[in-house]
PDB file of C-alpha atoms in Angstrom:
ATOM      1  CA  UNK A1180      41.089  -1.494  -0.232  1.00 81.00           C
ATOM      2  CA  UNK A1181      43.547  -1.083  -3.185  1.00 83.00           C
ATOM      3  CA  UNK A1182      45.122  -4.364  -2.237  1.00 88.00           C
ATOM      4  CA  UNK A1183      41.488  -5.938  -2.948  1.00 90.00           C
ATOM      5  CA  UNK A1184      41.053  -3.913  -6.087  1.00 91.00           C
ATOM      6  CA  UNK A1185      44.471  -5.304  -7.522  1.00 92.00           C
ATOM      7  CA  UNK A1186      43.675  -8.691  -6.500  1.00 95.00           C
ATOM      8  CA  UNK A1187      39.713  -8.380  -8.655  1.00 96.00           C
ATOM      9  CA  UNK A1188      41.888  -7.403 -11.596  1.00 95.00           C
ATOM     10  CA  UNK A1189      44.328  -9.504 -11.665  1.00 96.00           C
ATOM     11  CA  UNK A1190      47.694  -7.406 -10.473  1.00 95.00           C
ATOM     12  CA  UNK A1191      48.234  -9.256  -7.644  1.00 96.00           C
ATOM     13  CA  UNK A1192      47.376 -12.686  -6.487  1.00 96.00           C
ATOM     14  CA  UNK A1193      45.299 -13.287  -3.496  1.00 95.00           C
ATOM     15  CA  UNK A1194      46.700 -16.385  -0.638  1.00 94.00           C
ATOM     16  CA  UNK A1195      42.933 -17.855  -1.053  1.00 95.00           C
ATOM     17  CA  UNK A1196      39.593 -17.281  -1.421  1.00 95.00           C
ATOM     18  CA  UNK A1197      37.473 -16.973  -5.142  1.00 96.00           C
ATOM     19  CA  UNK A1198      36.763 -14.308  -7.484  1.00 97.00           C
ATOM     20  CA  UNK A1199      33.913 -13.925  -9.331  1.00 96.00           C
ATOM     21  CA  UNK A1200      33.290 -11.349 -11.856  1.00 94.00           C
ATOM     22  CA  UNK A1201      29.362 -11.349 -13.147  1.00 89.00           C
ATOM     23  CA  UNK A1202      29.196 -15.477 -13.072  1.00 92.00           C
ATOM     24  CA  UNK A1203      32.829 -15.813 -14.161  1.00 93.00           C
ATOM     25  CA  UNK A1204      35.513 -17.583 -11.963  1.00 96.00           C
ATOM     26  CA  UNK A1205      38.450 -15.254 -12.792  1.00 97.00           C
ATOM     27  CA  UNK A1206      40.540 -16.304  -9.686  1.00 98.00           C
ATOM     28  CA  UNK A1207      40.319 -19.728  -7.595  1.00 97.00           C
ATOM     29  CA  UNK A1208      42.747 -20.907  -4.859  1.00 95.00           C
ATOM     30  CA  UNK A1209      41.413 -24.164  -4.865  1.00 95.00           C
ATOM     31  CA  UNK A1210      40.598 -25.001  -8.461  1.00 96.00           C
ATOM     32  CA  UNK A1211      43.789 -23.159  -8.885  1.00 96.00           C
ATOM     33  CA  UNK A1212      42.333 -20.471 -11.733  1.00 97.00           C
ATOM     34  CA  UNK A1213      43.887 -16.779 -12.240  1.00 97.00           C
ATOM     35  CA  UNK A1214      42.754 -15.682 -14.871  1.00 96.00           C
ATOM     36  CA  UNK A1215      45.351 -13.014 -16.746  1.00 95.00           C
ATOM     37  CA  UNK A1216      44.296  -9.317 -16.571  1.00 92.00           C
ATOM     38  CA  UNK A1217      43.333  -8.822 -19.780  1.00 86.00           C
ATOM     39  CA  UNK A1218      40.838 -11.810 -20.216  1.00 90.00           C
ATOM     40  CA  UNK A1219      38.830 -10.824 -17.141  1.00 93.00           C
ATOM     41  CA  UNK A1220      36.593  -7.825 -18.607  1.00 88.00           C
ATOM     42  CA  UNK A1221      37.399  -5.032 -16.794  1.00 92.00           C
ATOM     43  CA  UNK A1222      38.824  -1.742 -16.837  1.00 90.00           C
ATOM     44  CA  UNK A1223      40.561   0.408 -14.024  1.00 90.00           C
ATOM     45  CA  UNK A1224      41.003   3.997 -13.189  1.00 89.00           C
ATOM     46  CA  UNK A1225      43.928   4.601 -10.985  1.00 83.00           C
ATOM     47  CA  UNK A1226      43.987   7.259  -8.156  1.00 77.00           C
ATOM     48  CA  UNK A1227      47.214   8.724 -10.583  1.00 75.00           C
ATOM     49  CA  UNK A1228      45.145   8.436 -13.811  1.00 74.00           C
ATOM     50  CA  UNK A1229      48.063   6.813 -15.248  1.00 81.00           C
ATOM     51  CA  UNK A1230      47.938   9.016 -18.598  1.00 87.00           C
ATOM     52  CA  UNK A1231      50.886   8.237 -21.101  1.00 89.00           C
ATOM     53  CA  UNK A1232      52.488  11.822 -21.487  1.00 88.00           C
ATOM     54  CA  UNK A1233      54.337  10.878 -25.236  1.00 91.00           C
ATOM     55  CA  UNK A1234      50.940  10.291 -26.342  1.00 94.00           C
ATOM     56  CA  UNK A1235      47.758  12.767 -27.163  1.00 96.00           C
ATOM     57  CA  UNK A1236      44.581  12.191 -25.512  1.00 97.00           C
ATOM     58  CA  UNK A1237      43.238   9.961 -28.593  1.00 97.00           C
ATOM     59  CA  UNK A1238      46.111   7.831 -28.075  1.00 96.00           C
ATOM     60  CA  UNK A1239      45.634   6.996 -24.696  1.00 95.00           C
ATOM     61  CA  UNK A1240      42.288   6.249 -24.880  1.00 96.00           C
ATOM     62  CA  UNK A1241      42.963   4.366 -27.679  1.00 97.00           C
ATOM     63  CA  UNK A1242      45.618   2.247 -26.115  1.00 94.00           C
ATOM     64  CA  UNK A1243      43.184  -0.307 -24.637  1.00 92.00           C
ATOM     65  CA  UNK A1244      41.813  -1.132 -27.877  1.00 94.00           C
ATOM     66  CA  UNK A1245      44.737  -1.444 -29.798  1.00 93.00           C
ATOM     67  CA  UNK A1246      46.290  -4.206 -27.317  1.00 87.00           C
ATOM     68  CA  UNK A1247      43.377  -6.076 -27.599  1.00 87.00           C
ATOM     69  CA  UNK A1248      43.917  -5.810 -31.711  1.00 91.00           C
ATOM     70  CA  UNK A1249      40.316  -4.090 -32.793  1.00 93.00           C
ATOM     71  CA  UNK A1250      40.800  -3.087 -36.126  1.00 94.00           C
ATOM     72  CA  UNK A1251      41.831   0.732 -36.924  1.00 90.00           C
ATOM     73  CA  UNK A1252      38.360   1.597 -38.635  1.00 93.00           C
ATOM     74  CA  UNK A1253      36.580   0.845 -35.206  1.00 95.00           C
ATOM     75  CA  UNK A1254      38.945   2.115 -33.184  1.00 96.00           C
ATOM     76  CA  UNK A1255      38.019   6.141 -34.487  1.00 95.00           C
ATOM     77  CA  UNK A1256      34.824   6.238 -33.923  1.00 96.00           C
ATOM     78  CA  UNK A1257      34.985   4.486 -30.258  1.00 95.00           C
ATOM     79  CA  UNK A1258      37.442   6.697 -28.803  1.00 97.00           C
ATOM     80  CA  UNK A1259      35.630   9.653 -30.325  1.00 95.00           C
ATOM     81  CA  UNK A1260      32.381   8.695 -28.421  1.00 92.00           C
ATOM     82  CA  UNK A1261      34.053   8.143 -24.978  1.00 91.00           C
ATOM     83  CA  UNK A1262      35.914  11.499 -25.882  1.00 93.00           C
ATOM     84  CA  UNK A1263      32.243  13.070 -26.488  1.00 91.00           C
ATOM     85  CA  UNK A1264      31.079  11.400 -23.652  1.00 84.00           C
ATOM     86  CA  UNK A1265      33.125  12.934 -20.797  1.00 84.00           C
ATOM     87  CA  UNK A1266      33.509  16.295 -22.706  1.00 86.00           C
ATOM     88  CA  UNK A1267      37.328  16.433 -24.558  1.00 92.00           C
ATOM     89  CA  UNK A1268      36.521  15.967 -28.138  1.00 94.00           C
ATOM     90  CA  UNK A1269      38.110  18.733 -28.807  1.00 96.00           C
ATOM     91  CA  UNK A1270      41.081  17.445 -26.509  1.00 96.00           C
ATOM     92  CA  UNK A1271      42.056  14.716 -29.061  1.00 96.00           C
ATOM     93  CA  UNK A1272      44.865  15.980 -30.656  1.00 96.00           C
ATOM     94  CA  UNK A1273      46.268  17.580 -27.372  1.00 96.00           C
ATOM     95  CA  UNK A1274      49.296  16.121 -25.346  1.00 93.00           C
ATOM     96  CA  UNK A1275      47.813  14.467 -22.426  1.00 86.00           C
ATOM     97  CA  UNK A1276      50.625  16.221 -20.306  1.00 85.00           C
ATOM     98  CA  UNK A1277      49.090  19.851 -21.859  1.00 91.00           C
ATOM     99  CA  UNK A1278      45.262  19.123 -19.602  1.00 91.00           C
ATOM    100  CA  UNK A1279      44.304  20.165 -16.219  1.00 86.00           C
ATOM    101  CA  UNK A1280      43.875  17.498 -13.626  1.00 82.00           C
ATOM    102  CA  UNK A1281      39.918  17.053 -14.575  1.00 82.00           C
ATOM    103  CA  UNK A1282      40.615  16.519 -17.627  1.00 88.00           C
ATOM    104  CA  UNK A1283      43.070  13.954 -17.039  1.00 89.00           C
ATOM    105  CA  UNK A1284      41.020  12.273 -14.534  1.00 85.00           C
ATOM    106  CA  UNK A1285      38.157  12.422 -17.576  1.00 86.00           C
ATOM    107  CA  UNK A1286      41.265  10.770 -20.430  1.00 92.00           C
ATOM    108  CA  UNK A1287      41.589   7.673 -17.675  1.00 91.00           C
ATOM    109  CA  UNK A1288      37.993   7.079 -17.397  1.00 88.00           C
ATOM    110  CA  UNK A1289      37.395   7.216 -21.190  1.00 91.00           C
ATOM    111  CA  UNK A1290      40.184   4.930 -21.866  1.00 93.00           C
ATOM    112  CA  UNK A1291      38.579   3.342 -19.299  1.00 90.00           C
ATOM    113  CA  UNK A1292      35.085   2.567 -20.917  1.00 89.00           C
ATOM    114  CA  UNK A1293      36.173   2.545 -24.554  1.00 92.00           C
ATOM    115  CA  UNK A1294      36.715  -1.223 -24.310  1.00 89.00           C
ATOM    116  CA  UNK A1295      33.400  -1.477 -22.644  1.00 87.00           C
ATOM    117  CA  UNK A1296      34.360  -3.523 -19.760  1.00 89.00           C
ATOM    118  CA  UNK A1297      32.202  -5.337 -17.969  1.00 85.00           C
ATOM    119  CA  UNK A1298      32.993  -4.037 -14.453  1.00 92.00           C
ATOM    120  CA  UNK A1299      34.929  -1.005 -13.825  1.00 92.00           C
ATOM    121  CA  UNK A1300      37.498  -0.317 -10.521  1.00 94.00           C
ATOM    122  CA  UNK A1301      38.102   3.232  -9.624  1.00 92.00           C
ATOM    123  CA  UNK A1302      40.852   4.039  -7.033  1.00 90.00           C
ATOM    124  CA  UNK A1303      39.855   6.804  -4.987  1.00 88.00           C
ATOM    125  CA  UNK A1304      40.050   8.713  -8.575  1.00 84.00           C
ATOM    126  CA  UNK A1305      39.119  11.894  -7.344  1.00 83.00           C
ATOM    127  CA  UNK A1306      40.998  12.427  -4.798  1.00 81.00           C
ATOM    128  CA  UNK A1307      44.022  14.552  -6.588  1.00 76.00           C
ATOM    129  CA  UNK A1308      40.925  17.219  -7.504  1.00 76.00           C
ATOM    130  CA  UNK A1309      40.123  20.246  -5.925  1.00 78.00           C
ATOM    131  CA  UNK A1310      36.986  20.454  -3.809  1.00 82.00           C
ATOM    132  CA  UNK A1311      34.730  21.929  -6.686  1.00 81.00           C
ATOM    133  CA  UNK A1312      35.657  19.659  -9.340  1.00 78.00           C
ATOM    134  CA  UNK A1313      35.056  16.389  -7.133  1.00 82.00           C
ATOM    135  CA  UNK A1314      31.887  17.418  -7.114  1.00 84.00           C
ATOM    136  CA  UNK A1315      31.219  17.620 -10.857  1.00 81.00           C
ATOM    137  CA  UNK A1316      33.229  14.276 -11.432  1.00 81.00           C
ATOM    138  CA  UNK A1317      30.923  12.699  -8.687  1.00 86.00           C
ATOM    139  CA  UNK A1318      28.075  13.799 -10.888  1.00 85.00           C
ATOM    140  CA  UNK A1319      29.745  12.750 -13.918  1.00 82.00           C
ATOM    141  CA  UNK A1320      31.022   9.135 -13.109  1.00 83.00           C
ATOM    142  CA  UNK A1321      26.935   8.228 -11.679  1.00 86.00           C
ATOM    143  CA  UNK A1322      25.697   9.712 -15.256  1.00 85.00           C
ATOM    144  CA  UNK A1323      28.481   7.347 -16.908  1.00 81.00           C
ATOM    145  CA  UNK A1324      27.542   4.343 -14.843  1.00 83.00           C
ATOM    146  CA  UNK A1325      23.816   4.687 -15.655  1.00 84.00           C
ATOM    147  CA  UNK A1326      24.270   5.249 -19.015  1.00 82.00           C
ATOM    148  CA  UNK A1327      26.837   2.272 -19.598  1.00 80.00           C
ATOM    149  CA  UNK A1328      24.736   0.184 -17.095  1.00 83.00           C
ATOM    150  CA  UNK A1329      27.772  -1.292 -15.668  1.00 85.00           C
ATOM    151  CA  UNK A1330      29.282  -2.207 -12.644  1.00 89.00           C
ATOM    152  CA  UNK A1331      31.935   0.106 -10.885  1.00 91.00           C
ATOM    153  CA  UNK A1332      33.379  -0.993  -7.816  1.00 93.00           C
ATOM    154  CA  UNK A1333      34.849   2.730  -6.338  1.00 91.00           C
ATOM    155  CA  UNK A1334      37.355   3.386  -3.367  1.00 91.00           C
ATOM    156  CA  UNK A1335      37.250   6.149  -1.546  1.00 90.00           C
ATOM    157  CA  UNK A1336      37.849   7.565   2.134  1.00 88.00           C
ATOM    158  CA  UNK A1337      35.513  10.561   1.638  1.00 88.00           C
ATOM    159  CA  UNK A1338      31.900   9.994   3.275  1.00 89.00           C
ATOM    160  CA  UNK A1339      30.759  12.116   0.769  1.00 88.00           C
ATOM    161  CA  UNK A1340      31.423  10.587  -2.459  1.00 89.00           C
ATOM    162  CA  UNK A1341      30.530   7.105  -0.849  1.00 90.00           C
ATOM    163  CA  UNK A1342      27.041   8.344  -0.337  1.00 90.00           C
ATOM    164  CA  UNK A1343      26.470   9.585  -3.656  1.00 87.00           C
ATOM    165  CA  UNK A1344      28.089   7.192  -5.710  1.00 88.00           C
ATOM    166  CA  UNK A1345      27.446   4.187  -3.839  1.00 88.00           C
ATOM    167  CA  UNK A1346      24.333   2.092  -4.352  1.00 89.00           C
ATOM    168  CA  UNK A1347      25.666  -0.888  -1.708  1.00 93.00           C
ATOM    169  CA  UNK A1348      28.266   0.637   0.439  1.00 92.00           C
ATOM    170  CA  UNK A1349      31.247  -1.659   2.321  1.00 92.00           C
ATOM    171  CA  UNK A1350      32.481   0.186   4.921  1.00 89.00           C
ATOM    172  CA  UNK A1351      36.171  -1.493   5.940  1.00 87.00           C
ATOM    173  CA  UNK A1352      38.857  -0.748   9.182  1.00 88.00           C
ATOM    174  CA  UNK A1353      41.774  -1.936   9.663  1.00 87.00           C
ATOM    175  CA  UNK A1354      41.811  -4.414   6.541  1.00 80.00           C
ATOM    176  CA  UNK A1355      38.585  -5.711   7.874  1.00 86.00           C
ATOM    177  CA  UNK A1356      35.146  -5.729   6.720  1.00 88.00           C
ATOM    178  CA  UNK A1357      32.790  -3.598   9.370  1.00 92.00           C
ATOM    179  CA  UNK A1358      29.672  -3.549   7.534  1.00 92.00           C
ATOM    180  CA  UNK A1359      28.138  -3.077   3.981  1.00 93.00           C
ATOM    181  CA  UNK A1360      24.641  -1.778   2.988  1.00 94.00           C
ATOM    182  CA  UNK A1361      22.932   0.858   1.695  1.00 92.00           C
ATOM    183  CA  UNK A1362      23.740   4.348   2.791  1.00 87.00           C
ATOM    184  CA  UNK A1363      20.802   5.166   5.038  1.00 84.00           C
ATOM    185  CA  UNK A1364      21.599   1.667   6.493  1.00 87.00           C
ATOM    186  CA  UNK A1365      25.379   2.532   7.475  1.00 84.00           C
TER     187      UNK A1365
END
């Protein structure tokens, strides 16, 4: 499942097959396209959050937008409304090493949407959280999803999360694909 997510953006190259991201070739075996990470419109939340501890939280978010060159006068007040968003505007100045493991989970997935991708991969992100706080996050990422009205494609091995998060559910063994539905389907 993680090999799949690394081959839709781009971190590792698939043997065959195509990739399509919302009408957009981004990988092609036989046209021979591959498309570099950064041009294929999406953002990722690892299952280690992959936070930058030299930097604060407004740094890290900001990261994604200052590779891609926005100009410094947008880039304030788009990191302060994922920051708002997912609850740690008043996190912004704070080392990124200094949060609890929510709210590190919550710094990936706003440097996650402040580019505004146009499909998001999550890998099995909530898995490093206690029982209680999966739940909230759960809750949290559907809200985000709604309200951004994107696309998220999300891995996880808990039934649970699959079942509320998931509106068309692929249910894999082994490598391979068993089935995929909805949930009351599966």
């Amino acid at each position: 499942k993680t090999t799949i997510l690394r081959c839709i953006a781009g971190l590792e190259t698939p043997n065959g097959g195509d990739i399509v991201i919302h009408d957009k070739e981004v990988f092609s075996a036989r046209q021979n396209i591959n498309l570099p990470p950064e041009r294929r419109g999406l953002g990722m939340v690892f299952q280690s959050y992959a936070i930058w501890p030299h930097m604060t939280v407004h740094e890290n978010v900001a990261l994604p937008l200052r590779a891609h060159g926005v100009r410094d006068a947008e880039v304030r007040p788009r990191v302060e409304e994922v920051l708002t968003l997912v609850g740690l505007e008043a996190f912004a100045q704070r080392s990124a090493t200094q949060l609890s493991g929510g709210q590190q989970q919550r710094v990936a997935i706003a440097r996650c949407l402040v580019s505004r991708p146009q499909l998001i991969l999550l890998d099995e992100p909530l898995s490093n959280l206690d029982a209680k706080l999966r739940i909230s996050m759960r809750a949290e990422l559907r809200a985000l999803q709604r309200r951004f009205n994107t696309t998220m494609i999300f891995v996880t091995h808990d039934q649970e999360e699959a079942l509320s998060l998931g509106d068309e559910i692929f249910l894999f063994r082994n490598g391979q694909l068993e089935q995929n539905g909805q949930g009351e389907e599966l």
